[in-house]
mmCIF file of C-alpha atoms and ligand atoms in Angstrom:
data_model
loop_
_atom_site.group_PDB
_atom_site.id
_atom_site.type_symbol
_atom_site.label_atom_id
_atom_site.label_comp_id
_atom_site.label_asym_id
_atom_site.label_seq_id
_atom_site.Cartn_x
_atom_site.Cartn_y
_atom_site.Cartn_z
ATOM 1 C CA UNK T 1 7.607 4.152 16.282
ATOM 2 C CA UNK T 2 7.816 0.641 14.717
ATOM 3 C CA UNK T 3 11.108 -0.824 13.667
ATOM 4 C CA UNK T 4 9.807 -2.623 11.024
ATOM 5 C CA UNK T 5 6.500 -2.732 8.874
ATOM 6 C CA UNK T 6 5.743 -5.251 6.363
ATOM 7 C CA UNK T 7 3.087 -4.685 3.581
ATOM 8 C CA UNK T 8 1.492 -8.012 2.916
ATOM 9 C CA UNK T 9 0.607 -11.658 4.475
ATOM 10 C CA UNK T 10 1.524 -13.850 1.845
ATOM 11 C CA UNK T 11 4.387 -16.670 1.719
ATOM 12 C CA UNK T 12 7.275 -13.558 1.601
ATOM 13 C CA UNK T 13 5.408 -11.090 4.164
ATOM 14 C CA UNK T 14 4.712 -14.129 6.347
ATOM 15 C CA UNK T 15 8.467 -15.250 6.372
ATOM 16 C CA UNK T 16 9.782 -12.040 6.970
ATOM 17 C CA UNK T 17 7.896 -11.630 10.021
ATOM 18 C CA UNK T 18 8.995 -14.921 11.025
ATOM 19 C CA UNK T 19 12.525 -13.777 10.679
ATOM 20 C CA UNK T 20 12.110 -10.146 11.961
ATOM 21 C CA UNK T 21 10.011 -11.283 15.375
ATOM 22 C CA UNK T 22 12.755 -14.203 15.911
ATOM 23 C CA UNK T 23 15.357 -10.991 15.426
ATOM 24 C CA UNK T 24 13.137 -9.230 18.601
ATOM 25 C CA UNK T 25 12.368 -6.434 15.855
ATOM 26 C CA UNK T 26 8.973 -6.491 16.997
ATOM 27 C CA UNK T 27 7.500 -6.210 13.507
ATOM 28 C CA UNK T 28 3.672 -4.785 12.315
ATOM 29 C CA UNK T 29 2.730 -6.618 9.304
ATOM 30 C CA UNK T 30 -0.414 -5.403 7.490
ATOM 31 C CA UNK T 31 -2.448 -8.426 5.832
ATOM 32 C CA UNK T 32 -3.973 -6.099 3.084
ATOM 33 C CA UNK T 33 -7.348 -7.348 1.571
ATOM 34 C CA UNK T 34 -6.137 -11.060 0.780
ATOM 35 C CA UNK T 35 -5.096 -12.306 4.271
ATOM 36 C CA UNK T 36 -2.932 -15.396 3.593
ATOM 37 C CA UNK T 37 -2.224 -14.056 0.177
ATOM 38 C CA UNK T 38 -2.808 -15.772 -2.979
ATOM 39 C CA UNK T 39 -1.691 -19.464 -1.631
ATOM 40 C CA UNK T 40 -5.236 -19.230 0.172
ATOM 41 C CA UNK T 41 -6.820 -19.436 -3.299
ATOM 42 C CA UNK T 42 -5.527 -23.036 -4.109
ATOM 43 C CA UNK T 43 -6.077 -26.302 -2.282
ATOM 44 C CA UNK T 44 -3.386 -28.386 -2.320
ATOM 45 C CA UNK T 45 -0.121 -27.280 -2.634
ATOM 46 C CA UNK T 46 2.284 -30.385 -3.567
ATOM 47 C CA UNK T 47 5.911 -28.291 -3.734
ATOM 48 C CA UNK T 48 6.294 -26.732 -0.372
ATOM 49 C CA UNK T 49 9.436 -28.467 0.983
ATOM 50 C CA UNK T 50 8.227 -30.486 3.900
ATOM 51 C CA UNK T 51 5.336 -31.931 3.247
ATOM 52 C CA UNK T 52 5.451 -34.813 1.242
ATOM 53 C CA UNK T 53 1.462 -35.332 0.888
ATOM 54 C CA UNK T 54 0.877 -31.575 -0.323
ATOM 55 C CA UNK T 55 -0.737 -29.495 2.028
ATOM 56 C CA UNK T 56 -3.879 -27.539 2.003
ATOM 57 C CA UNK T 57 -2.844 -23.969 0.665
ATOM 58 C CA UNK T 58 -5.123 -21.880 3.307
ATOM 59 C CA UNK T 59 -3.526 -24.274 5.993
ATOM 60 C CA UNK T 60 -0.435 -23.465 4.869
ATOM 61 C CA UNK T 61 -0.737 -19.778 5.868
ATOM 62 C CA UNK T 62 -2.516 -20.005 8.866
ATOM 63 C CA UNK T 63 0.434 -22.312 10.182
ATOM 64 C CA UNK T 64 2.731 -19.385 8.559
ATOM 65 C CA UNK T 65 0.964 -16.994 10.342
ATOM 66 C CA UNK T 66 0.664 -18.619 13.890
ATOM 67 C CA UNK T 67 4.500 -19.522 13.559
ATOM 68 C CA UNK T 68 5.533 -15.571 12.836
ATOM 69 C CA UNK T 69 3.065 -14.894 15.637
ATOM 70 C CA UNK T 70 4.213 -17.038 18.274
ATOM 71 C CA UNK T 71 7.880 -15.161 17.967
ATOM 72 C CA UNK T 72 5.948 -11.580 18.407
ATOM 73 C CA UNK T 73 5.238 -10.656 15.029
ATOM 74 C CA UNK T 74 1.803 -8.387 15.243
ATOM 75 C CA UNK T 75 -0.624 -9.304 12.043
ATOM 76 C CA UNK T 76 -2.944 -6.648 11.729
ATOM 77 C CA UNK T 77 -5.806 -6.524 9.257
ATOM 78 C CA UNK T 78 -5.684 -3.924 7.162
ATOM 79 C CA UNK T 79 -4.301 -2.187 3.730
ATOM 80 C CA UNK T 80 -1.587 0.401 3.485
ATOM 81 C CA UNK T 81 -3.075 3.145 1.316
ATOM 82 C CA UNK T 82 0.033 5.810 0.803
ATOM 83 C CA UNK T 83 3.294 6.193 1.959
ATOM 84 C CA UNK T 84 5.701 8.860 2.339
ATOM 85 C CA UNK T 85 9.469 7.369 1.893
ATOM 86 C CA UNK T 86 11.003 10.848 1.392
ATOM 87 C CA UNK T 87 12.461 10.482 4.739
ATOM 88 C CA UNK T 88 12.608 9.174 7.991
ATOM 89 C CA UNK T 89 11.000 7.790 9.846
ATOM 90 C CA UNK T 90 8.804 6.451 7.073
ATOM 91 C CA UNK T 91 5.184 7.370 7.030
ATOM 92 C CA UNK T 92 2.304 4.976 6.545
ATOM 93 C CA UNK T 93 -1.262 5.292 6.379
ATOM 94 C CA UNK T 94 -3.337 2.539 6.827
ATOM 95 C CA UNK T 95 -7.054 2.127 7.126
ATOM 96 C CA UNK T 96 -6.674 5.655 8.328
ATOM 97 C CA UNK T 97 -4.359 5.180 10.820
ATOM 98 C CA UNK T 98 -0.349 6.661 10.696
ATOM 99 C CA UNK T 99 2.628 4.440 11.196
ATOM 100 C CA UNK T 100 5.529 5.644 11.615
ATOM 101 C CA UNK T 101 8.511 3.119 11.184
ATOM 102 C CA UNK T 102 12.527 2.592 10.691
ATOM 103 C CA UNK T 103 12.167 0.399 7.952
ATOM 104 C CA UNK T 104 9.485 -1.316 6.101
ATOM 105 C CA UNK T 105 9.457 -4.313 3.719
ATOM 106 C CA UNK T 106 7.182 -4.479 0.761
ATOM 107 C CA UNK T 107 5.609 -7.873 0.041
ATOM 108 C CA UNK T 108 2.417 -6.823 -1.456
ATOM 109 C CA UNK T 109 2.744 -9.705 -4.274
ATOM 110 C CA UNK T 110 1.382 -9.494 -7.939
ATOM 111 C CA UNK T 111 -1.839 -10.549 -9.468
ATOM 112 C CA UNK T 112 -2.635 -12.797 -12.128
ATOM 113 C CA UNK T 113 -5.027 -11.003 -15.277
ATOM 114 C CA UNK T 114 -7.866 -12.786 -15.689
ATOM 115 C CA UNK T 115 -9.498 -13.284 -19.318
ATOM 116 C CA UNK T 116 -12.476 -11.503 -17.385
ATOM 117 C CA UNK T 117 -15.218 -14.497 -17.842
ATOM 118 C CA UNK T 118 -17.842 -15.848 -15.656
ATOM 119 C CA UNK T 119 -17.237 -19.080 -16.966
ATOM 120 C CA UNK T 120 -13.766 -18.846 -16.131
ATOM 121 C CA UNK T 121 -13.992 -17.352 -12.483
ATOM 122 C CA UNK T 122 -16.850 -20.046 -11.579
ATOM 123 C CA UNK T 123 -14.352 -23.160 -12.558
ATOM 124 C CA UNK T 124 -10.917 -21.662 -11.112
ATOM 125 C CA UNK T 125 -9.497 -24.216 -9.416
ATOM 126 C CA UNK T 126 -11.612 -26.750 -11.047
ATOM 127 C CA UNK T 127 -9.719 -27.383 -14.346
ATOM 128 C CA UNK T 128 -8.623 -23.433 -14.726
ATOM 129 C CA UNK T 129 -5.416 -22.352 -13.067
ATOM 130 C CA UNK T 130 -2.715 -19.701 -13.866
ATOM 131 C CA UNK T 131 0.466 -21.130 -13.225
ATOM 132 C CA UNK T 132 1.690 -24.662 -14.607
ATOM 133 C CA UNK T 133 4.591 -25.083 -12.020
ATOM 134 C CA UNK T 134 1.753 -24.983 -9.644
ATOM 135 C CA UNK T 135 -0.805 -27.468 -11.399
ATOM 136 C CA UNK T 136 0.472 -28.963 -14.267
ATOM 137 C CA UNK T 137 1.514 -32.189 -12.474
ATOM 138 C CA UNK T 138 -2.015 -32.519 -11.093
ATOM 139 C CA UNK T 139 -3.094 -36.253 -12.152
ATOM 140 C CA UNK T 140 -6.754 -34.359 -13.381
ATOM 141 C CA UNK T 141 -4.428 -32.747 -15.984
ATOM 142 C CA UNK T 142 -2.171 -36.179 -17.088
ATOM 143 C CA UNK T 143 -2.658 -37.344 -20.492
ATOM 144 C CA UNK T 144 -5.172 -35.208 -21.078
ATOM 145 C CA UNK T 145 -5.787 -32.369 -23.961
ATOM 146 C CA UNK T 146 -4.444 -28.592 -22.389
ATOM 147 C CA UNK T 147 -5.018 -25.291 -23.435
ATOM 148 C CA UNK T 148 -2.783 -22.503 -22.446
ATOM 149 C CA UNK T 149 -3.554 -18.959 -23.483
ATOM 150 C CA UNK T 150 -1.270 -16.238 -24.051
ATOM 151 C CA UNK T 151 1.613 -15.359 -26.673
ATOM 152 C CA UNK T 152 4.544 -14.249 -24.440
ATOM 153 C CA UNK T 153 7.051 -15.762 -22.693
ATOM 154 C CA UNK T 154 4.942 -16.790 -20.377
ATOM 155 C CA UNK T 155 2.610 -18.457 -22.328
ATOM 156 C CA UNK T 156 5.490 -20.294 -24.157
ATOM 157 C CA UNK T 157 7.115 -21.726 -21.339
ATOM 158 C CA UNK T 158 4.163 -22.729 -19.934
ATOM 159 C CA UNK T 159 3.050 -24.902 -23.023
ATOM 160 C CA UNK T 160 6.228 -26.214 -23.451
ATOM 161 C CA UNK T 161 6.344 -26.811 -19.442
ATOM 162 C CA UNK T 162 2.911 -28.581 -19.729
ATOM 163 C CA UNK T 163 4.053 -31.277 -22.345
ATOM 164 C CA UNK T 164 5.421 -33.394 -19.929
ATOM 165 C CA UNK T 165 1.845 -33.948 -18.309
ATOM 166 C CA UNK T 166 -0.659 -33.226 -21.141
ATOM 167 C CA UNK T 167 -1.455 -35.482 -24.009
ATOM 168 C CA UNK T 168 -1.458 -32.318 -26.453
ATOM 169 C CA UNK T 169 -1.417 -28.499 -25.224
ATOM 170 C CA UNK T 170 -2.742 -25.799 -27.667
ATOM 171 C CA UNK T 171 -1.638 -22.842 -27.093
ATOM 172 C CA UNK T 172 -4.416 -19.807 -28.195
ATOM 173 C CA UNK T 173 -3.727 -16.689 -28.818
ATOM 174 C CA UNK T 174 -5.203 -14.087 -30.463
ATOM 175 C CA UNK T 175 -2.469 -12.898 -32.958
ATOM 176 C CA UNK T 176 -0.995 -14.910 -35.674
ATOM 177 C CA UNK T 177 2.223 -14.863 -34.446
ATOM 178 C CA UNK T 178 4.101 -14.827 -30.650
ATOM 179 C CA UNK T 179 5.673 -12.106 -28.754
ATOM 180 C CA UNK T 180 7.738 -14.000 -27.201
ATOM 181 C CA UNK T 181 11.975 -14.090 -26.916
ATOM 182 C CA UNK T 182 13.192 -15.566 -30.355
ATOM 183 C CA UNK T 183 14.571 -18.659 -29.168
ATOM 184 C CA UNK T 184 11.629 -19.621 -26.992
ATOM 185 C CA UNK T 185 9.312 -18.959 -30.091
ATOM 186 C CA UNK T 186 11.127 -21.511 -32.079
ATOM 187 C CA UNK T 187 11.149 -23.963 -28.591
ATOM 188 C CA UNK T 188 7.334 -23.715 -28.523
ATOM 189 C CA UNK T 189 6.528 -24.164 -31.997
ATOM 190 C CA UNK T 190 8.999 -26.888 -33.017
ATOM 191 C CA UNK T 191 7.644 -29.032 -30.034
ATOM 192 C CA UNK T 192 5.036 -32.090 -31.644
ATOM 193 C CA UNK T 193 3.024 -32.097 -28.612
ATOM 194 C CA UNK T 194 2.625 -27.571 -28.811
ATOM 195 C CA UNK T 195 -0.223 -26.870 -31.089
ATOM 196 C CA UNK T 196 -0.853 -23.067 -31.950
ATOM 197 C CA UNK T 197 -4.719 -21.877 -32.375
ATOM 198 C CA UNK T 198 -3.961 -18.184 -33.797
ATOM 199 C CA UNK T 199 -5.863 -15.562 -34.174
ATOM 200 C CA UNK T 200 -8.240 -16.884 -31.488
ATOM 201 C CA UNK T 201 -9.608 -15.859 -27.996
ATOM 202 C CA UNK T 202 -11.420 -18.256 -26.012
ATOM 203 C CA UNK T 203 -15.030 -17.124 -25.257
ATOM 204 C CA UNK T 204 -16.078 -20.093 -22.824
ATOM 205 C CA UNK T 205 -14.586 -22.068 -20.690
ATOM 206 C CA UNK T 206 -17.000 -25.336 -20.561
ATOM 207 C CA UNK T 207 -18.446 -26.422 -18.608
ATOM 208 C CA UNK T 208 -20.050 -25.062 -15.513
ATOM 209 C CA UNK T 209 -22.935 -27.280 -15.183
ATOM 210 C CA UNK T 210 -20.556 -30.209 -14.851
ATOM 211 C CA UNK T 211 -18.414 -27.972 -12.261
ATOM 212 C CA UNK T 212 -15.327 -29.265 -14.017
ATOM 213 C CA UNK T 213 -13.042 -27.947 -17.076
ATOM 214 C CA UNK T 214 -14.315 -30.003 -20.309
ATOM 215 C CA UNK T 215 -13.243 -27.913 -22.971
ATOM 216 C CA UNK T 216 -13.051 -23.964 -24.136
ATOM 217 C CA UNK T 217 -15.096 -22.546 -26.333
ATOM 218 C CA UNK T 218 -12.988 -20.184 -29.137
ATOM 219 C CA UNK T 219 -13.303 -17.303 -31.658
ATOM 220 C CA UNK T 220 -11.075 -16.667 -34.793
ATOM 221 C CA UNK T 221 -11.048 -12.920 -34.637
ATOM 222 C CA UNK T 222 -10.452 -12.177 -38.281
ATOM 223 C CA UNK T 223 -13.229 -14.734 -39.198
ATOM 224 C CA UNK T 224 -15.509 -14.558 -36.489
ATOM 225 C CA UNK T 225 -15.843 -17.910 -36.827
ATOM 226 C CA UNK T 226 -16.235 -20.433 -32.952
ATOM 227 C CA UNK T 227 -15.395 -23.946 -32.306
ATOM 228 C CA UNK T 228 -14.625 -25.523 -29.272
ATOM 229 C CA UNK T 229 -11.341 -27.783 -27.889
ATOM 230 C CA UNK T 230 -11.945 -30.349 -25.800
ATOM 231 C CA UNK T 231 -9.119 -29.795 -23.367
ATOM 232 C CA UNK T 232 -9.650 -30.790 -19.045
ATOM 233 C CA UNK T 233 -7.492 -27.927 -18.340
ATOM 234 C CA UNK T 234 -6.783 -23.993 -19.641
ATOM 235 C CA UNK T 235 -3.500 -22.415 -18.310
ATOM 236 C CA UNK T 236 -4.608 -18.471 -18.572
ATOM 237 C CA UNK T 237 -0.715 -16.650 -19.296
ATOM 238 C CA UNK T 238 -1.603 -13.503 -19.932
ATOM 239 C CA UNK T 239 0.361 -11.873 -17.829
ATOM 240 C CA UNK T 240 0.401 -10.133 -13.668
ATOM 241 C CA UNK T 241 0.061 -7.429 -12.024
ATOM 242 C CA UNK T 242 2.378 -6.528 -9.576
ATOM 243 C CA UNK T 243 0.621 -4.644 -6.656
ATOM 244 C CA UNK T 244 3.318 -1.682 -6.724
ATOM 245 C CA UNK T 245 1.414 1.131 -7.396
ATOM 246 C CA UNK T 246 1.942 2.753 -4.272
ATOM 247 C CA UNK T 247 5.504 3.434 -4.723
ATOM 248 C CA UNK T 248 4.868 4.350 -8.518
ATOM 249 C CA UNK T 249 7.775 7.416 -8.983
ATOM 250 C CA UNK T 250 9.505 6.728 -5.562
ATOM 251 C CA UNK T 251 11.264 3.081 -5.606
ATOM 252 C CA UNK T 252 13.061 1.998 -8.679
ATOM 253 C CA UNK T 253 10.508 -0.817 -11.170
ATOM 254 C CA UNK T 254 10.889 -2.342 -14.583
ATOM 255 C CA UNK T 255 8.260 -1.199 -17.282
ATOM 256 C CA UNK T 256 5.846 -4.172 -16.103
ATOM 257 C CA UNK T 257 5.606 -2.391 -11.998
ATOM 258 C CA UNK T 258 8.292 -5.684 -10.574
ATOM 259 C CA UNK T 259 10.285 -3.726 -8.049
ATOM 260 C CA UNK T 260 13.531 -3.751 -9.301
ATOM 261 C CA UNK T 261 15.758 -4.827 -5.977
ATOM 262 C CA UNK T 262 19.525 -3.758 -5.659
ATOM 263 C CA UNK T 263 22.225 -6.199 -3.375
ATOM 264 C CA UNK T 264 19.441 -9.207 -2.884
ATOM 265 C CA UNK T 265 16.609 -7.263 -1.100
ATOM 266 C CA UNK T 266 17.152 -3.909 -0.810
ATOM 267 C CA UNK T 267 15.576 -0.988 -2.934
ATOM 268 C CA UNK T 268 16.792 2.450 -4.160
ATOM 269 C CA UNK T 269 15.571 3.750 -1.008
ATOM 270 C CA UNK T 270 18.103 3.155 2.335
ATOM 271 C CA UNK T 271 15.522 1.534 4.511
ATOM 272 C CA UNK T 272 13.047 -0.341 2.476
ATOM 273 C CA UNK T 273 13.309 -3.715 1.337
ATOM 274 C CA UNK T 274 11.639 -5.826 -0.836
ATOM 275 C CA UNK T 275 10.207 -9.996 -1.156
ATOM 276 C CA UNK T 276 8.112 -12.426 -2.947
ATOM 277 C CA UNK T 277 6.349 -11.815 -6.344
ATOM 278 C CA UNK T 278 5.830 -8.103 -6.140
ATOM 279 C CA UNK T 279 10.028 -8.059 -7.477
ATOM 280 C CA UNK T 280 9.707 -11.587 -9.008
ATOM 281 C CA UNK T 281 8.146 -11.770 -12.432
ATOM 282 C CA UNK T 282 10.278 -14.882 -13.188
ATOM 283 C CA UNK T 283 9.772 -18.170 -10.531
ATOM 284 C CA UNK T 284 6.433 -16.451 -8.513
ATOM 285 C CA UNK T 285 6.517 -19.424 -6.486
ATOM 286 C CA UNK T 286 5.461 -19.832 -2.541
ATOM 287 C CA UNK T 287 9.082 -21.382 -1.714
ATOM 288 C CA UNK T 288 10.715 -18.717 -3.631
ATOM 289 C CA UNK T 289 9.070 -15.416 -2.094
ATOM 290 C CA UNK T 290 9.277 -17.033 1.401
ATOM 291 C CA UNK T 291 13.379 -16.982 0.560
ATOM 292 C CA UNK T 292 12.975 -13.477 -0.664
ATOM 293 C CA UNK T 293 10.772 -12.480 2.377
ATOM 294 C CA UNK T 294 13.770 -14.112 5.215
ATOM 295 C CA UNK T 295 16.580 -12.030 2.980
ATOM 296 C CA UNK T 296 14.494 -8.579 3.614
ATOM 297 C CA UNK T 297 13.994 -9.379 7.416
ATOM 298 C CA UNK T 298 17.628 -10.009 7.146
ATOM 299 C CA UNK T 299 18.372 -7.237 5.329
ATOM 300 C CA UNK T 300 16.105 -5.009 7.149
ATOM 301 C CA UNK T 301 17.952 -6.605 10.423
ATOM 302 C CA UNK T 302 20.919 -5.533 9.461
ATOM 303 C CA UNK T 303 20.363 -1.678 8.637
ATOM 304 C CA UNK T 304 18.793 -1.263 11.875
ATOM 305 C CA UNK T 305 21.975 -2.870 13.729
ATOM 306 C CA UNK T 306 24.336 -0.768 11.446
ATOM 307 C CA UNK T 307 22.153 2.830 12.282
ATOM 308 C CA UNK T 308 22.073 1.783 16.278
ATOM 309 C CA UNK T 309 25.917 1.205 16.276
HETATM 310 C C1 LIG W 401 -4.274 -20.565 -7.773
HETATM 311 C C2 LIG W 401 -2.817 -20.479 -7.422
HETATM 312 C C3 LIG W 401 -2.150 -21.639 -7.076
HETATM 313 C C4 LIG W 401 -0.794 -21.570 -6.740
HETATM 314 N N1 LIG W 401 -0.188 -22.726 -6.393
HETATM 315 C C5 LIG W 401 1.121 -22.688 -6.050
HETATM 316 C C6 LIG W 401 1.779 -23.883 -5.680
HETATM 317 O O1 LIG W 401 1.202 -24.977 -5.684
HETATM 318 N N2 LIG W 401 3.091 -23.787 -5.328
HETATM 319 C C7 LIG W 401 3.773 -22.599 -5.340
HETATM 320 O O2 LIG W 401 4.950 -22.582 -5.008
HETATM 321 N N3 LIG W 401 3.160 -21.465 -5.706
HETATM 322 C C8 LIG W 401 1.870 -21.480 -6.054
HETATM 323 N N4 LIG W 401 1.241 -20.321 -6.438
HETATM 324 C C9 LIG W 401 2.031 -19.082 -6.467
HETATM 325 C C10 LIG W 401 2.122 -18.511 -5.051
HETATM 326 O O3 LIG W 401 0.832 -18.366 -4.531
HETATM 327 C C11 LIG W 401 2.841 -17.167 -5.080
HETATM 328 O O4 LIG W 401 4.099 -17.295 -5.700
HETATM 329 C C12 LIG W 401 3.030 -16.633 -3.652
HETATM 330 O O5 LIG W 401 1.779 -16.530 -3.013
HETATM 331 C C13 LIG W 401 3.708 -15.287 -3.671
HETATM 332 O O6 LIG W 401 3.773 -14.808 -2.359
HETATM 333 P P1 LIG W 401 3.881 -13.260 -2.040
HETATM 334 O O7 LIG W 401 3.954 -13.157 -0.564
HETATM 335 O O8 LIG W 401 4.975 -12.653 -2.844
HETATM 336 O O9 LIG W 401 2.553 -12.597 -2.590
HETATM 337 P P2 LIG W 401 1.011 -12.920 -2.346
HETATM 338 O O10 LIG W 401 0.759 -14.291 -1.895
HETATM 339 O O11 LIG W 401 0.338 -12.459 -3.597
HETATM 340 O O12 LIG W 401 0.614 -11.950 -1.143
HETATM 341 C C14 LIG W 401 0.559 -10.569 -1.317
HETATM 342 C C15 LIG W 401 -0.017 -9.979 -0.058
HETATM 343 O O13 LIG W 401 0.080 -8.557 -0.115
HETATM 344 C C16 LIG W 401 -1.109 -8.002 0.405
HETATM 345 N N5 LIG W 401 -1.215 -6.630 -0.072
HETATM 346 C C17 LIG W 401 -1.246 -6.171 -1.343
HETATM 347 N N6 LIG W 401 -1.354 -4.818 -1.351
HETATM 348 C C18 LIG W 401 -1.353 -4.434 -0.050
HETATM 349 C C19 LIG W 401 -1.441 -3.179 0.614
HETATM 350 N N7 LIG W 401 -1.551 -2.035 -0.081
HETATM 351 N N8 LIG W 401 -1.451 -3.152 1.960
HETATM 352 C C20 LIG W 401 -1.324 -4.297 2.672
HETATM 353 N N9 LIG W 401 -1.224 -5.504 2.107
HETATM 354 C C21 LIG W 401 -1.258 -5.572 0.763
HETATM 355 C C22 LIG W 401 -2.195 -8.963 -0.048
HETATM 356 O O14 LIG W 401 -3.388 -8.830 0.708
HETATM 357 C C23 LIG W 401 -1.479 -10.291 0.188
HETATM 358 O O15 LIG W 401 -1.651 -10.681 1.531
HETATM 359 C C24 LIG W 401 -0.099 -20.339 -6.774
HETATM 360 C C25 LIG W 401 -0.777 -19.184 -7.141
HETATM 361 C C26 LIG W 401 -2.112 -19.244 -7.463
HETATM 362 C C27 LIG W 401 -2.830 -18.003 -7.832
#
C-alpha cells in the first residue's frame, strides 16, 4: 500500500515528489510516456528562478528528478491506464500492474494542438514554438516579422504579448472575426504593431531546407487563394489538451478537461490532489506547476496526518 502516487514527471509531478519524499511519504511517481515532461522538448529555458544563464530544459528535469530521488521518491517508468477513486484505498493500474494507495496526486499536464504539418513538426524549436512567455524574448525572434495563429484568447494575448519583441506580429486565423473575450478583441486589434490575416490557415511553415523558420506559407479559405509572410517565427495558439481523460465523470473539470481544484490543490474527491498544467489553462508555466505540484504534496501531507491522528 503506497501513501502517495503521483501521475506524471514533469515540473509539478517532479516537485511534489520532492516535497512528499522530504515529508518521509515514501512516494511512487509514474513518469508516463514523456519522462521529464514537456520542459524536455525545449532547450533553453531562460525563466526558471535560479539560473541566470537559462538552463538546458532536459537538464532541468534530470536535476529535478535526481533531487526528488535523493530524498526517497521512487520514479518508475510507466503510464497509469485506469483508476478506480470510488473508494479507498485508491486503485491504479499501470502498465498492468495494481497500486493500491492513500492518496494520489494528478500531474499528468496538458498538450499543446498542433496545426498537424510536417513542415511544422520538422522546425519546432527552430523558429516554431507554442507558448510566447516561453520564447518570445528569444533574440532569433527580436525585431523580426511574427506570426501567431489562433483566434481565442490565447491567440490574442499572445500577439499582443509578442509586440514587445517582434517588429510586426500577424495574427492568422481562419475566420473573419475573433473568439476571443470582448475587451481583449479590441486590445489585439487596436494595437499598430497586431496585424490580422483572416480567413486564412497557414499551409507551410518555410523553410525546412534551411532548418530555420523563414516565413509561412497561407490560404484564404473563402478564396482559395496562397501567399506567403515572411515572418522568423509562428506562435501556434490553438489551444491544449489537458491529459484528464482518465478521470472523465469522476473528478470535477471545466468544459475544456482543466481539473477544476477546490481549497488550492485538492479535488472533489477526499484524497486526490491536483498540480501543474493539467488544472492550469491560464500561466502553464514550469515555475508555476512546480508551485502547484509542492501545494499537493502539501496538501496530500496533510490528509494523511489528519486520517493517522
Ligand atoms: C516547447 C516548450 C517550451 C517551453 N518553455 C518553457 C519555458 O521556457 N519556461 C516555462 O516556464 N515553461 C515553458 N514551457 C511550459 C512548461 O513546459 C509547462 O508549463 C510545464 O512543463 C508543465 O508541467 P506539468 O508537470 O504540469 O506538465 P508536463 O510537463 O506536461 O508533464 C506531464 C507529465 O505527465 C505524464 N503523464 C501524462 N499522462 C500520464 C499517465 N496516464 N500516466 C503517467 N504519467 C502521465 C507525462 O508523461 C509527463 O511526464 C514550455 C513548453 C513547451 C512545450
Amino acid at each position: 500500500m503506497e501513501k502517495v502516487v503521483i501521475i506524471g514527471s514533469g515540473c509539478a509531478g517532479l516537485t511534489a515528489a520532492l516535497y512528499a519524499a522530504r515529508a518521509n511519504l515514501r512516494p511512487l511517481l509514474f513518469t508516463g510516456r514523456q519522462p521529464g515532461g514537456l520542459l524536455t522538448t525545449t532547450s533553453i529555458v531562460e525563466n526558471f528562478p535560479g539560473f541566470p544563464e537559462g538552463v538546458d530544459g532536459y537538464e532541468l528535469m534530470v536535476r529535478m528528478q535526481k533531487q526528488a530521488e535523493r530524498f526517497g521518491a521512487r520514479v518508475q517508468f510507466g503510464t497509469v491506464e485506469s483508476v478506480d477513486l470510488s473508494k479507498q484505498p485508491f486503485r491504479l493500474s499501470a502498465d498492468g500492474e495494481t497500486v493500491e494507495t492513500e492518496t494520489l496526486i494528478i500531474a499528468a499536464g496538458a498538450g499543446h494542438r498542433h496545426l498537424g504539418l510536417e513542415s511544422e513538426l520538422k522546425l519546432e524549436n527552430k523558429g516554431v514554438t507554442y507558448c510566447a512567455t516561453c520564447d518570445g524574448a528569444l533574440p532569433m525572434f527580436r525585431d523580426k516579422p511574427l506570426v501567431v495563429v489562433g483566434g481565442g484568447d490565447s491567440a490574442c494575448e499572445e500577439a499582443t504579448y509578442l509586440t514587445r519583441f517582434g517588429s510586426v506580429v500577424y495574427l492568422v486565423h481562419r475566420r473573419d472575426s475573433l473568439r476571443a473575450s470582448k475587451i481583449m478583441i479590441e486590445r489585439t486589434l487596436a494595437h499598430k504593431k497586431i496585424k490580422p490575416v483572416w480567413d486564412s490557415t497557414v499551409t507551410e511553415v518555410l523553410d525546412v531546407a534551411q532548418g530555420k523558420v523563414t516565413g509561412v506559407r497561407v490560404k484564404n479559405v473563402k478564396t482559395g487563394s496562397e501567399n506567403a509572410i515572411e515572418c522568423a517565427g509562428l506562435f501556434v495558439a490553438i489551444g491544449h489538451t489537458p491529459n484528464t481523460a482518465l478521470f472523465k465523470g469522476v473528478i470535477h473539470m471545466d468544459d475544456h478537461g482543466y481539473i477544476v481544484p477546490r481549497h488550492g490543490a485538492a479535488t472533489n474527491v477526499p484524497g486526490v490532489f491536483v498540480a501543474g498544467d493539467c488544472s492550469d489553462r491560464v500561466y502553464r508555466q514550469a515555475v508555476t506547476a512546480a508551485g502547484l505540484g509542492c501545494a499537493a504534496a502539501i496538501e496530500a501531507e496533510r490528509f494523511l496526518a489528519a486520517r493517522n491522528e
